[in-house]
Coordinates of N, CA and C in Angstrom, one line a residue:
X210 N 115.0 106.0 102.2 CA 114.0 105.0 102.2 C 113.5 104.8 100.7
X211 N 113.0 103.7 100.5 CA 112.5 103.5 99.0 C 111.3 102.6 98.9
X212 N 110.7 103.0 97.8 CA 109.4 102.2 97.4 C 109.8 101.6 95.9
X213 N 109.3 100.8 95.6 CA 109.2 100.4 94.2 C 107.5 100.0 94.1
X214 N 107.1 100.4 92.9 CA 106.1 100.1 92.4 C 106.2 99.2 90.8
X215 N 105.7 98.2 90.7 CA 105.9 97.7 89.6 C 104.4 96.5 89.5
X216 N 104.1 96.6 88.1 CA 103.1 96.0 87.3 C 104.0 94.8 86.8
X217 N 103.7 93.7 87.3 CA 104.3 92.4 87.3 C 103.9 91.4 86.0
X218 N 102.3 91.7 85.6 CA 102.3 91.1 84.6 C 102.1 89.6 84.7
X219 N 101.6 89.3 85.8 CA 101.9 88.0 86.6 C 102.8 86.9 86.4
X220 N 104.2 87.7 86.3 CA 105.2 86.9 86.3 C 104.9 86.8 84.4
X221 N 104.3 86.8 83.7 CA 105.0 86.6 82.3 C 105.4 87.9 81.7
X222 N 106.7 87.5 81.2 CA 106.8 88.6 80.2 C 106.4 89.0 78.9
X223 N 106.5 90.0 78.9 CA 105.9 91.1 77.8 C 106.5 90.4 76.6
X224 N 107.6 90.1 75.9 CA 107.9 90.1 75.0 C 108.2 88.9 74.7
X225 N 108.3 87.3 75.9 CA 108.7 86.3 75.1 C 107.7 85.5 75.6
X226 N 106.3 86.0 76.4 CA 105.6 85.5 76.9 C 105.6 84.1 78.2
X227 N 106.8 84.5 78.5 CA 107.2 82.9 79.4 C 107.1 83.2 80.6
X228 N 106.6 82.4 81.5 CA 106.2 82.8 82.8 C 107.5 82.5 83.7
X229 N 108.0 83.6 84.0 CA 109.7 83.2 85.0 C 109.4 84.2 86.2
X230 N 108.5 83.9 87.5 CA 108.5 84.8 88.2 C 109.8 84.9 89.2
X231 N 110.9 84.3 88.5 CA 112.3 84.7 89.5 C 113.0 85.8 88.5
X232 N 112.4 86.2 87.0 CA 113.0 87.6 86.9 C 112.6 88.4 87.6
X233 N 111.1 88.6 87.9 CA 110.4 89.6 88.4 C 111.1 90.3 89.9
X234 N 111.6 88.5 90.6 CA 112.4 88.6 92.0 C 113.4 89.3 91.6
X235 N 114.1 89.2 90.5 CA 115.5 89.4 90.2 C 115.6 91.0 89.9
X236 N 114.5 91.6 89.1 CA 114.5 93.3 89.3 C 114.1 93.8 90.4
X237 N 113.0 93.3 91.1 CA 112.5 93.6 92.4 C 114.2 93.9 93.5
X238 N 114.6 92.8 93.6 CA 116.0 92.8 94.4 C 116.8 93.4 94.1
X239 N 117.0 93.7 92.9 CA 118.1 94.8 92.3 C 117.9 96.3 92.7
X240 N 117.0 96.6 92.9 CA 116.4 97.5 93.3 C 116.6 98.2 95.1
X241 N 116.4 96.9 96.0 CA 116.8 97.0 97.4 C 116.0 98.0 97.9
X242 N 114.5 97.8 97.6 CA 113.2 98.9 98.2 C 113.1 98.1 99.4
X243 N 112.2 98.9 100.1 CA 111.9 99.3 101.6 C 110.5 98.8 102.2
X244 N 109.8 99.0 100.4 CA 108.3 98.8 100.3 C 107.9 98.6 99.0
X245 N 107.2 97.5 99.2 CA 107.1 96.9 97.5 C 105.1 97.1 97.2
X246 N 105.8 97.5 96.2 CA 103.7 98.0 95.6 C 103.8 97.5 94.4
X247 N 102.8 96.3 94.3 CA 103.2 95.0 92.9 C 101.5 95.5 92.5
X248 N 101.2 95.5 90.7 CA 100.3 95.3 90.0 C 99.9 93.8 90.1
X249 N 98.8 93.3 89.3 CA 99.1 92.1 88.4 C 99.3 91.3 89.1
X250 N 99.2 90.6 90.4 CA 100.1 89.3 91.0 C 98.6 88.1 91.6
X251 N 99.0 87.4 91.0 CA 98.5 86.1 90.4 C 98.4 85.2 91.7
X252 N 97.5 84.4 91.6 CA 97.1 83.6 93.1 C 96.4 82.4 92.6
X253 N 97.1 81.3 92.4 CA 96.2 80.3 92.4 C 95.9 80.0 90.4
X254 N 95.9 80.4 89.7 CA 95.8 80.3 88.1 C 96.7 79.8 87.5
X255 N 95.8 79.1 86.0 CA 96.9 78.1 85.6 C 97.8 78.7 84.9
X256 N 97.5 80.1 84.2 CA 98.8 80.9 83.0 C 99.8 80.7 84.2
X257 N 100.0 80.9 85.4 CA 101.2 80.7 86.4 C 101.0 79.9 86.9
X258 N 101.0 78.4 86.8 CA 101.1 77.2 87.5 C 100.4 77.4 88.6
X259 N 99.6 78.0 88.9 CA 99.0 77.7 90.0 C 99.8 78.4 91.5
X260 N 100.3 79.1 91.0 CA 102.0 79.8 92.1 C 100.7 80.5 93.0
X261 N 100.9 80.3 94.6 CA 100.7 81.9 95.1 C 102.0 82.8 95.4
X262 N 101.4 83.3 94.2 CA 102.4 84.4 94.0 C 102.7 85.2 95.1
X263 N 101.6 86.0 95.9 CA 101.5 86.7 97.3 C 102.3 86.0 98.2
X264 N 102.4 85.1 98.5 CA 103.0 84.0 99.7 C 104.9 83.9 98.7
X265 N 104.8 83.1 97.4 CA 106.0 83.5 97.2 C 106.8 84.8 97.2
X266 N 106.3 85.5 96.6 CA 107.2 87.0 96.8 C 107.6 87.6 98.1
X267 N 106.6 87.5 98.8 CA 106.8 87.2 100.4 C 107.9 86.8 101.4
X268 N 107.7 86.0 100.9 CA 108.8 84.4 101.5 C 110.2 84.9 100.8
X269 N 110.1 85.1 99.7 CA 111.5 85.4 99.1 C 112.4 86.9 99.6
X270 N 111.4 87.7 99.6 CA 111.9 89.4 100.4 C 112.0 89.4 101.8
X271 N 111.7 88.0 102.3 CA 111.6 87.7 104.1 C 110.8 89.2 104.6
X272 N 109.6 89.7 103.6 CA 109.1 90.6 104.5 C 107.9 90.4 105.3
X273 N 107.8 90.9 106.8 CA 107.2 90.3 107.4 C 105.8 91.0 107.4
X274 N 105.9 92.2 106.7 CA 103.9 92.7 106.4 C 104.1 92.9 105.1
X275 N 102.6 92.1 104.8 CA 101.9 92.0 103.5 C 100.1 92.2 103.9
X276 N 100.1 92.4 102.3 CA 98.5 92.9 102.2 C 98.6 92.2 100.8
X277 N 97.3 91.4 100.5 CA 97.2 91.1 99.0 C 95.7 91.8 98.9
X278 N 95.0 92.1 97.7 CA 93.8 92.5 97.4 C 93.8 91.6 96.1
X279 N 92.5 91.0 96.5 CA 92.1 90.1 95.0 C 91.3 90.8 94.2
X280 N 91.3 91.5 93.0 CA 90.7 92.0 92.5 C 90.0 91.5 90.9
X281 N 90.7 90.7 90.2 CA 89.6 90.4 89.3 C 90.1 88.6 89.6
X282 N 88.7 88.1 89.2 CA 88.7 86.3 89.7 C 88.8 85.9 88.6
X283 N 89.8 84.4 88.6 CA 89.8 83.5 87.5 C 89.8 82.7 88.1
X284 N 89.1 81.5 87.6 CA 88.5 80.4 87.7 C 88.3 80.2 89.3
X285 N 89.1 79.5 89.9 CA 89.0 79.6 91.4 C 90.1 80.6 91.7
X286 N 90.9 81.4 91.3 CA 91.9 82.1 91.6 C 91.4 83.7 91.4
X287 N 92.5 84.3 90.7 CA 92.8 85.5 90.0 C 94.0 86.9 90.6
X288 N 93.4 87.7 90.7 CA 94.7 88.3 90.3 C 94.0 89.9 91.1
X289 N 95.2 90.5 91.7 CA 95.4 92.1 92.1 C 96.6 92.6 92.4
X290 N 96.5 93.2 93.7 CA 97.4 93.9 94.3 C 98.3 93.3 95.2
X291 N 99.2 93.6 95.4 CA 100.3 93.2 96.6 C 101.3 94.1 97.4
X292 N 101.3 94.2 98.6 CA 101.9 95.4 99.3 C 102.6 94.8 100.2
X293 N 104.1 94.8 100.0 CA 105.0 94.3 100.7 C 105.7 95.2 101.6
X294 N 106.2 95.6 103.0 CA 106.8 96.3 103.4 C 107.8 95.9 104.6
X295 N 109.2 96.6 104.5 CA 109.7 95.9 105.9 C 109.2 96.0 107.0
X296 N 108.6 97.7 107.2 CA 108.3 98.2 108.8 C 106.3 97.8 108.5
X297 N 105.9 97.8 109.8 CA 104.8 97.2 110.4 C 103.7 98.2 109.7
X298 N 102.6 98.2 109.6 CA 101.6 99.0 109.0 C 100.5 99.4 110.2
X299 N 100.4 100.1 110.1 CA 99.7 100.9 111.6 C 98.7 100.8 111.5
X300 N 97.9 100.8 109.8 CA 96.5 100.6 109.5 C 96.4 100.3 108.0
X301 N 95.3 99.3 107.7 CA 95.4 99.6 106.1 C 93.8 99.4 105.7
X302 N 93.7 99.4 104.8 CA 92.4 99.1 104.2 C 92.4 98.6 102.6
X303 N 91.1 98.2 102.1 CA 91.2 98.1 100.6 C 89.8 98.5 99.8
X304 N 90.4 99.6 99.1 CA 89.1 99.7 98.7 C 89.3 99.6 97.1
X305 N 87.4 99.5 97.1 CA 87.3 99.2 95.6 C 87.1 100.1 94.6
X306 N 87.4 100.1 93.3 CA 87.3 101.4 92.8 C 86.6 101.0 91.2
X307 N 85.9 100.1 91.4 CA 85.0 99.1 90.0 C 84.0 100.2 89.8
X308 N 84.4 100.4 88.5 CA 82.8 101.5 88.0 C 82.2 100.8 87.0
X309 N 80.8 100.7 87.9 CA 79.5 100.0 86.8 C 80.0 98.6 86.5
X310 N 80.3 98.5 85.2 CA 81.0 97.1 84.8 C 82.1 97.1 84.2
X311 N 82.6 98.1 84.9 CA 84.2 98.0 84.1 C 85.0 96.5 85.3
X312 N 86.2 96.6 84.0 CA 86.7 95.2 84.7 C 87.2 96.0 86.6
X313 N 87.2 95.0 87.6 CA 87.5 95.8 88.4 C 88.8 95.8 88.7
X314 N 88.9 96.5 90.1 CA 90.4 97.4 90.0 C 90.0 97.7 91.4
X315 N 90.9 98.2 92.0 CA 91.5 98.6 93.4 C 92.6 99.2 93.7
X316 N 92.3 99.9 95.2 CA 93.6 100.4 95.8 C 94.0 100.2 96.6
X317 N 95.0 100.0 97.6 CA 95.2 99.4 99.2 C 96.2 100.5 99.4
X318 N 95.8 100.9 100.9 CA 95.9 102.2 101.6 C 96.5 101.7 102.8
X319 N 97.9 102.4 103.5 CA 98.4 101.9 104.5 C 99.0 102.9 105.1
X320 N 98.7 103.3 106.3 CA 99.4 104.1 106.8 C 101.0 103.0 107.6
X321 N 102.3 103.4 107.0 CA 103.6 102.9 107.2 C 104.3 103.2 108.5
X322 N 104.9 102.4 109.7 CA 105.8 103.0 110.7 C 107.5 103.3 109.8
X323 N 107.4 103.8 109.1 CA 108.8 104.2 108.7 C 110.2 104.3 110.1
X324 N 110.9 104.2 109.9 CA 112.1 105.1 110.5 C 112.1 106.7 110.8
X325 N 111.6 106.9 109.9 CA 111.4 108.5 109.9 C 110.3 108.8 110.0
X326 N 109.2 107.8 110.7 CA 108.2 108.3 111.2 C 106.6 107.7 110.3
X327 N 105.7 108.1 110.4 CA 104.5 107.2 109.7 C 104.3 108.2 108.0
X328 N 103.8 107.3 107.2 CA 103.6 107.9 105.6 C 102.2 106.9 105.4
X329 N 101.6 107.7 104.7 CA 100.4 106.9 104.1 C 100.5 106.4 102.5
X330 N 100.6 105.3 102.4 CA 101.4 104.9 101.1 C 100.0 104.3 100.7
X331 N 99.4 104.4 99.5 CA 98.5 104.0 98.3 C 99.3 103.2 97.5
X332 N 98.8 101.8 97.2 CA 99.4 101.1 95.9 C 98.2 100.8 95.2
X333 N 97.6 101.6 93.9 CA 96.0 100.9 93.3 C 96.6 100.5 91.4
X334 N 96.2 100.3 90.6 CA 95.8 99.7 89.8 C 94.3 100.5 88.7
X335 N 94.5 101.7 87.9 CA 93.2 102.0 87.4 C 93.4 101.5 86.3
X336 N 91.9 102.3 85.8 CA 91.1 101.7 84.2 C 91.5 102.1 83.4
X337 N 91.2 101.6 82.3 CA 91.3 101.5 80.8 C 90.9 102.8 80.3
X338 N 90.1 103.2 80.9 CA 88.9 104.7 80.2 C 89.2 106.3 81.1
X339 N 89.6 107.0 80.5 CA 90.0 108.3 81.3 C 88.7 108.8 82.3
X340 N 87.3 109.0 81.7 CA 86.8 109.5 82.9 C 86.8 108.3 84.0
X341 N 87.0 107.3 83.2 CA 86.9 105.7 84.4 C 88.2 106.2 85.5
X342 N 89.3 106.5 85.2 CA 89.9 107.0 85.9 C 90.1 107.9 86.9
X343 N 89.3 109.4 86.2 CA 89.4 110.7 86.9 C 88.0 110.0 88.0
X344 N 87.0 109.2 87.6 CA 85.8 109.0 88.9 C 87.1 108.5 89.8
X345 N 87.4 107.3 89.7 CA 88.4 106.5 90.2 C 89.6 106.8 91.1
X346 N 90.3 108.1 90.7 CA 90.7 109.2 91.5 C 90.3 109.8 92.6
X347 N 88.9 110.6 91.9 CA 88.0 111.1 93.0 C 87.7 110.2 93.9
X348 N 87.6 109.1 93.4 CA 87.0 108.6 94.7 C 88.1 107.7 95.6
X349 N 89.1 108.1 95.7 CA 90.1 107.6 96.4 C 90.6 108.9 97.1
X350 N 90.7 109.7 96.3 CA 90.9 110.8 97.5 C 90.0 111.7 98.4
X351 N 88.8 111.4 98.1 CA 87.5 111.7 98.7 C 87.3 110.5 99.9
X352 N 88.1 109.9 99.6 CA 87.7 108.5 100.6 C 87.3 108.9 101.8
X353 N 86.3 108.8 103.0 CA 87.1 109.1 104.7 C 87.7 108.5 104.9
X354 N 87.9 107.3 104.3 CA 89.4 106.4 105.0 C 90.8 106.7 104.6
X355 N 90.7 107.7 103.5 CA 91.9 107.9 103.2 C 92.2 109.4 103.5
X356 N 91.1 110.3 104.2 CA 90.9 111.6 104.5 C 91.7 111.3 105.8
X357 N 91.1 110.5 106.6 CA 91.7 110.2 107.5 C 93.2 110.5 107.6
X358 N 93.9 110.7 106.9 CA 95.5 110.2 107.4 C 95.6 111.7 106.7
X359 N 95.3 112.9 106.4 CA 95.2 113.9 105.3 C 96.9 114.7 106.0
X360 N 96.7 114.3 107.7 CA 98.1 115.0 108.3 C 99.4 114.5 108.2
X361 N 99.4 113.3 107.6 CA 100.6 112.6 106.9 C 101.3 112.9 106.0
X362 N 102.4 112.9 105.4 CA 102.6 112.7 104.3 C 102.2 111.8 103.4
X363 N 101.9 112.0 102.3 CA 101.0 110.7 101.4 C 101.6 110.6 100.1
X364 N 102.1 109.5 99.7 CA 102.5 109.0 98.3 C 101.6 108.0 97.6
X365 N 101.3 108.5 96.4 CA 100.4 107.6 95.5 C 101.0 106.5 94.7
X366 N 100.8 105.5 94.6 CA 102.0 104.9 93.5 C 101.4 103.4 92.8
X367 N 101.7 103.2 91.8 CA 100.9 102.4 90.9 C 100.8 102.6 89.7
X368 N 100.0 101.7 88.8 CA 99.5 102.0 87.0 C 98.7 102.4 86.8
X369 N 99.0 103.6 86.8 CA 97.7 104.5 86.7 C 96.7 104.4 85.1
X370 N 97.4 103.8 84.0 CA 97.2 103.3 82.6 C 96.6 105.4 82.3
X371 N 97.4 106.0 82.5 CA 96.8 107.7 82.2 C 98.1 108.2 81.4
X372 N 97.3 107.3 79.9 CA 98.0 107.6 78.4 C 98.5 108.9 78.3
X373 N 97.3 109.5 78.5 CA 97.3 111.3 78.1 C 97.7 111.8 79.3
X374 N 97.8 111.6 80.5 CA 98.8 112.8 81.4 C 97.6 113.5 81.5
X375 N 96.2 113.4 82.0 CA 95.3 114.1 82.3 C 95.3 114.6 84.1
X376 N 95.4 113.1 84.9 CA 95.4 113.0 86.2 C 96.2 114.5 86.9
X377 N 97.4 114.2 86.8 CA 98.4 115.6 87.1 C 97.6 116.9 87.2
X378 N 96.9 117.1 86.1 CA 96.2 118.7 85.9 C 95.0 118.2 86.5
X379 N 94.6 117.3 86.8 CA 92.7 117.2 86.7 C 92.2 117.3 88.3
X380 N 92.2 115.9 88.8 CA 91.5 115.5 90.5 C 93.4 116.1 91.2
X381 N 94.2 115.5 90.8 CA 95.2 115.5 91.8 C 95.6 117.4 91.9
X382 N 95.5 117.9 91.1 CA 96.3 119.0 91.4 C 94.5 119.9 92.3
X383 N 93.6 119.5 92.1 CA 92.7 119.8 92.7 C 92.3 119.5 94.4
X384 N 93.3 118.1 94.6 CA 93.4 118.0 96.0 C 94.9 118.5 96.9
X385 N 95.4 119.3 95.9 CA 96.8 119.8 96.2 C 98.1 118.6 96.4
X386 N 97.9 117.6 95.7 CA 98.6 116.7 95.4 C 99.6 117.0 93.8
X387 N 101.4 117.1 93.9 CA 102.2 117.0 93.1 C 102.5 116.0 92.7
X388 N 102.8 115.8 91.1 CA 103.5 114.8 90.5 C 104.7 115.0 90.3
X389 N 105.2 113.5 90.8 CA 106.8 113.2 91.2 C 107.3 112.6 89.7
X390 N 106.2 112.1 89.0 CA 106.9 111.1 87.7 C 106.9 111.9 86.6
X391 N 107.5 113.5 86.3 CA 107.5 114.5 85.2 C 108.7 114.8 85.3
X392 N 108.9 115.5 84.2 CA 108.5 115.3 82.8 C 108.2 113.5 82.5
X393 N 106.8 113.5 81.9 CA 106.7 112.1 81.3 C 108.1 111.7 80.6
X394 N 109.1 112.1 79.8 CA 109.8 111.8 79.0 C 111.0 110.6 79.3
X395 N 111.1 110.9 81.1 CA 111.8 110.5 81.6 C 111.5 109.2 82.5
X396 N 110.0 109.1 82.4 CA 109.3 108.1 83.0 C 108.6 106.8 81.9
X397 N 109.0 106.7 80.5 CA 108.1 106.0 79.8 C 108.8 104.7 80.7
X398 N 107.3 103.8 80.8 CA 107.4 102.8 81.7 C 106.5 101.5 80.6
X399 N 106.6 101.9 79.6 CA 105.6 100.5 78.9 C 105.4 101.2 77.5
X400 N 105.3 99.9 76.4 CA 105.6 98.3 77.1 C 107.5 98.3 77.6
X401 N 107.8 97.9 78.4 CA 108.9 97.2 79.2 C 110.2 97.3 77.4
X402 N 110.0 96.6 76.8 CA 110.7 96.2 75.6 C 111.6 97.8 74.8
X403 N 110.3 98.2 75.1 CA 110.3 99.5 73.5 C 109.6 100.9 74.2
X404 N 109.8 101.1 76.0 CA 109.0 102.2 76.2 C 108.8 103.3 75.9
X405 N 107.4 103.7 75.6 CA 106.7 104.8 75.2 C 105.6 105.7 76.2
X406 N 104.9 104.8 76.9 CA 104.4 105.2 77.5 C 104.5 105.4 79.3
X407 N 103.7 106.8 79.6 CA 104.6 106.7 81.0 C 103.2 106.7 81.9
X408 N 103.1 105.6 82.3 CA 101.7 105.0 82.8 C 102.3 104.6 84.5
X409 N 102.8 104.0 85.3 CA 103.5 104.4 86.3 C 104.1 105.7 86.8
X410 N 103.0 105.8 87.7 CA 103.2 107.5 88.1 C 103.4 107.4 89.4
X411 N 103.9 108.2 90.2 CA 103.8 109.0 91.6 C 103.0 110.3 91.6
X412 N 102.6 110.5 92.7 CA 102.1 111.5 93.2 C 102.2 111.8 94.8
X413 N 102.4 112.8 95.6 CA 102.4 113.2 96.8 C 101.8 114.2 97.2
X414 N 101.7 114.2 98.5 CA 100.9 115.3 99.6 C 102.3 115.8 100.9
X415 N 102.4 116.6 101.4 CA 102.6 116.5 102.7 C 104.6 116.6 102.9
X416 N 104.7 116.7 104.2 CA 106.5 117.2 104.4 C 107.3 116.2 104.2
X417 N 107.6 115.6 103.0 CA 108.3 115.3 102.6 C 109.7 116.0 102.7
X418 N 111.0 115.8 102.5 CA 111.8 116.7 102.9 C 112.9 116.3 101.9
X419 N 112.7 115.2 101.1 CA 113.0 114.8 99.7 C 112.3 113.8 99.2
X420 N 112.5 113.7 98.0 CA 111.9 112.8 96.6 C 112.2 112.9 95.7
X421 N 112.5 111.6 95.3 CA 113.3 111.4 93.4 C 112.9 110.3 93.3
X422 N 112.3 110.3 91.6 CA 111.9 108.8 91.2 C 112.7 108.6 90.0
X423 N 113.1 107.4 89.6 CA 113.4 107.1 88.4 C 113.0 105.3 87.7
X424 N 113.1 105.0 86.8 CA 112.9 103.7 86.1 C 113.8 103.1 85.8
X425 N 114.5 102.1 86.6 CA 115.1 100.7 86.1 C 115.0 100.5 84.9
X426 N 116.0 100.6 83.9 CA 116.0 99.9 82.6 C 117.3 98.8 82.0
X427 N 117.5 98.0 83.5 CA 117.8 96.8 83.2 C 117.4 95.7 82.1
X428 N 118.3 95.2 81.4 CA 118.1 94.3 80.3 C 116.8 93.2 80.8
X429 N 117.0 92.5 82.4 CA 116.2 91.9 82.7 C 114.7 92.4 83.4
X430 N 114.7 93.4 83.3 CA 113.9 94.6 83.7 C 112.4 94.8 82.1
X431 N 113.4 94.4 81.0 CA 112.7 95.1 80.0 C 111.8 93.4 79.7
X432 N 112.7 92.0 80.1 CA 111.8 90.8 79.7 C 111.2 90.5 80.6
X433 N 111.5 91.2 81.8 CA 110.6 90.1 83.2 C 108.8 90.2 83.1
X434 N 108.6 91.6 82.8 CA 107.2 91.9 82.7 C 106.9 92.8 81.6
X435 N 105.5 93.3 80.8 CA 105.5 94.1 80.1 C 105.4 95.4 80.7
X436 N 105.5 96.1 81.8 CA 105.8 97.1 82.3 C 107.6 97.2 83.0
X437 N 107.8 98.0 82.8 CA 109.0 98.4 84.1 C 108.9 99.0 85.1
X438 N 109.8 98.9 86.3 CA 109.2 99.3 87.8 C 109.5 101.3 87.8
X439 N 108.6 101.0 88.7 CA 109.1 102.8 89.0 C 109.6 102.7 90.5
X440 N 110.7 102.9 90.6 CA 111.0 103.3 92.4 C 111.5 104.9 92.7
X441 N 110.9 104.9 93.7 CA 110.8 105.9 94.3 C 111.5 105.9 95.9
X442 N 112.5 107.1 96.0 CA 113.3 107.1 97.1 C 112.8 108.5 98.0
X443 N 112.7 108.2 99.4 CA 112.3 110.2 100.3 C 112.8 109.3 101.6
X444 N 112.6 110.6 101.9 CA 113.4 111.1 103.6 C 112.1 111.9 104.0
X445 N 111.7 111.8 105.2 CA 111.1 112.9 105.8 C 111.6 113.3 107.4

């Protein structure tokens, strides 16, 4: 089974600035994930014509559960999260994870009917500022809504923007959660063009019974968005 996670960028790319949200389709589908966890995706705004993106991406993967979170507003529009999957979602939620006045940000929490049984899948989106992050952690894994599913297996997956590789050692290895996206060296995920940085991370809990991630670095991969996807494949 597989996930992809990718920071979309709302359909423009990193490097020629053009808005083509049928590359974004085009690595997305090369890929042939199970369950899609999108950054960045754009609803209604004019930098993307006004596209709902949530409804197109949708429509195009014929998947029949989605979850969008709108998290920061532009004009009448704006822009968050998107969580695409083929099997049904048993429960989900969305929470917020805005500290003070930072720009805001979110996470959407779903426990998945897999084939191989239910997983609690996280797709969130953090901050710019490390402790804005490590609160931002805590308080996602502190959640009761996300305590709730604690007898699941659980994968974390998203931009975590954690430059320095703090998270790993910090809240996560303190809730007995591993990182799947190490060595960094093998994960730089941005910018897309010229990666350096490995800001797309995994993390997990629970009987997993395998797991391997790696990064697409398809030619159309490096201009669809300024990030590259991370997918992630398990069995349980």
């Amino acid at each position: 089974m597989r996930v992809l996670s990718y920071n979309i960028h709302k359909g423009i790319g990193g490097r020629d600035r053009s808005y083509r949200l049928e590359r974004v389709m085009e690595v997305i589908a090369a890929e042939a994930p199970d369950i899609v966890c999108l950054q960045e995706v754009d609803r209604n705004v004019r930098r993307s014509r006004y596209d709902n993106q949530p409804d197109r991406l949708a429509e195009h993967f014929a998947f029949d559960h989605r979850l969008f979170q709108l998290n920061v507003h532009v004009q009448s529009g704006g822009y968050g999260n998107l969580l695409l999957s083929r099997w049904p979602m048993q429960s989900h939620h969305q929470v917020q994870l805005t500290k003070q006045r930072k720009k805001a940000r979110g996470a959407q929490m779903a426990v998945i009917e897999t084939p191989g049984g239910p997983i609690q899948l996280v797709n969130w989106h953090l901050g710019l500022g490390e402790r804005e992050r490590h609160w931002q952690t805590r308080r996602l894994l502190e959640h009761h809504l996300f305590c709730e599913a604690r007898k699941l297996p659980q994968l974390i997956v998203g931009d975590s923007n954690d430059w320095r590789n703090t998270l790993a050692s910090g809240p996560f290895v303190v809730h007995g959660f591993q990182h799947l996206t190490a060595p960094i060296s093998r994960f730089r995920s941005f910018p897309a063009y010229l990666p350096l940085g490995s800001l797309d991370k995994a993390f997990w809990r629970g009987s997993f019974s395998h797991l391997a991630a790696h990064v697409p670095k398809r030619r159309v991969a490096r201009d669809a968005s300024d990030h590259l996807p991370l997918v992630v494949d398990f069995e349980l």
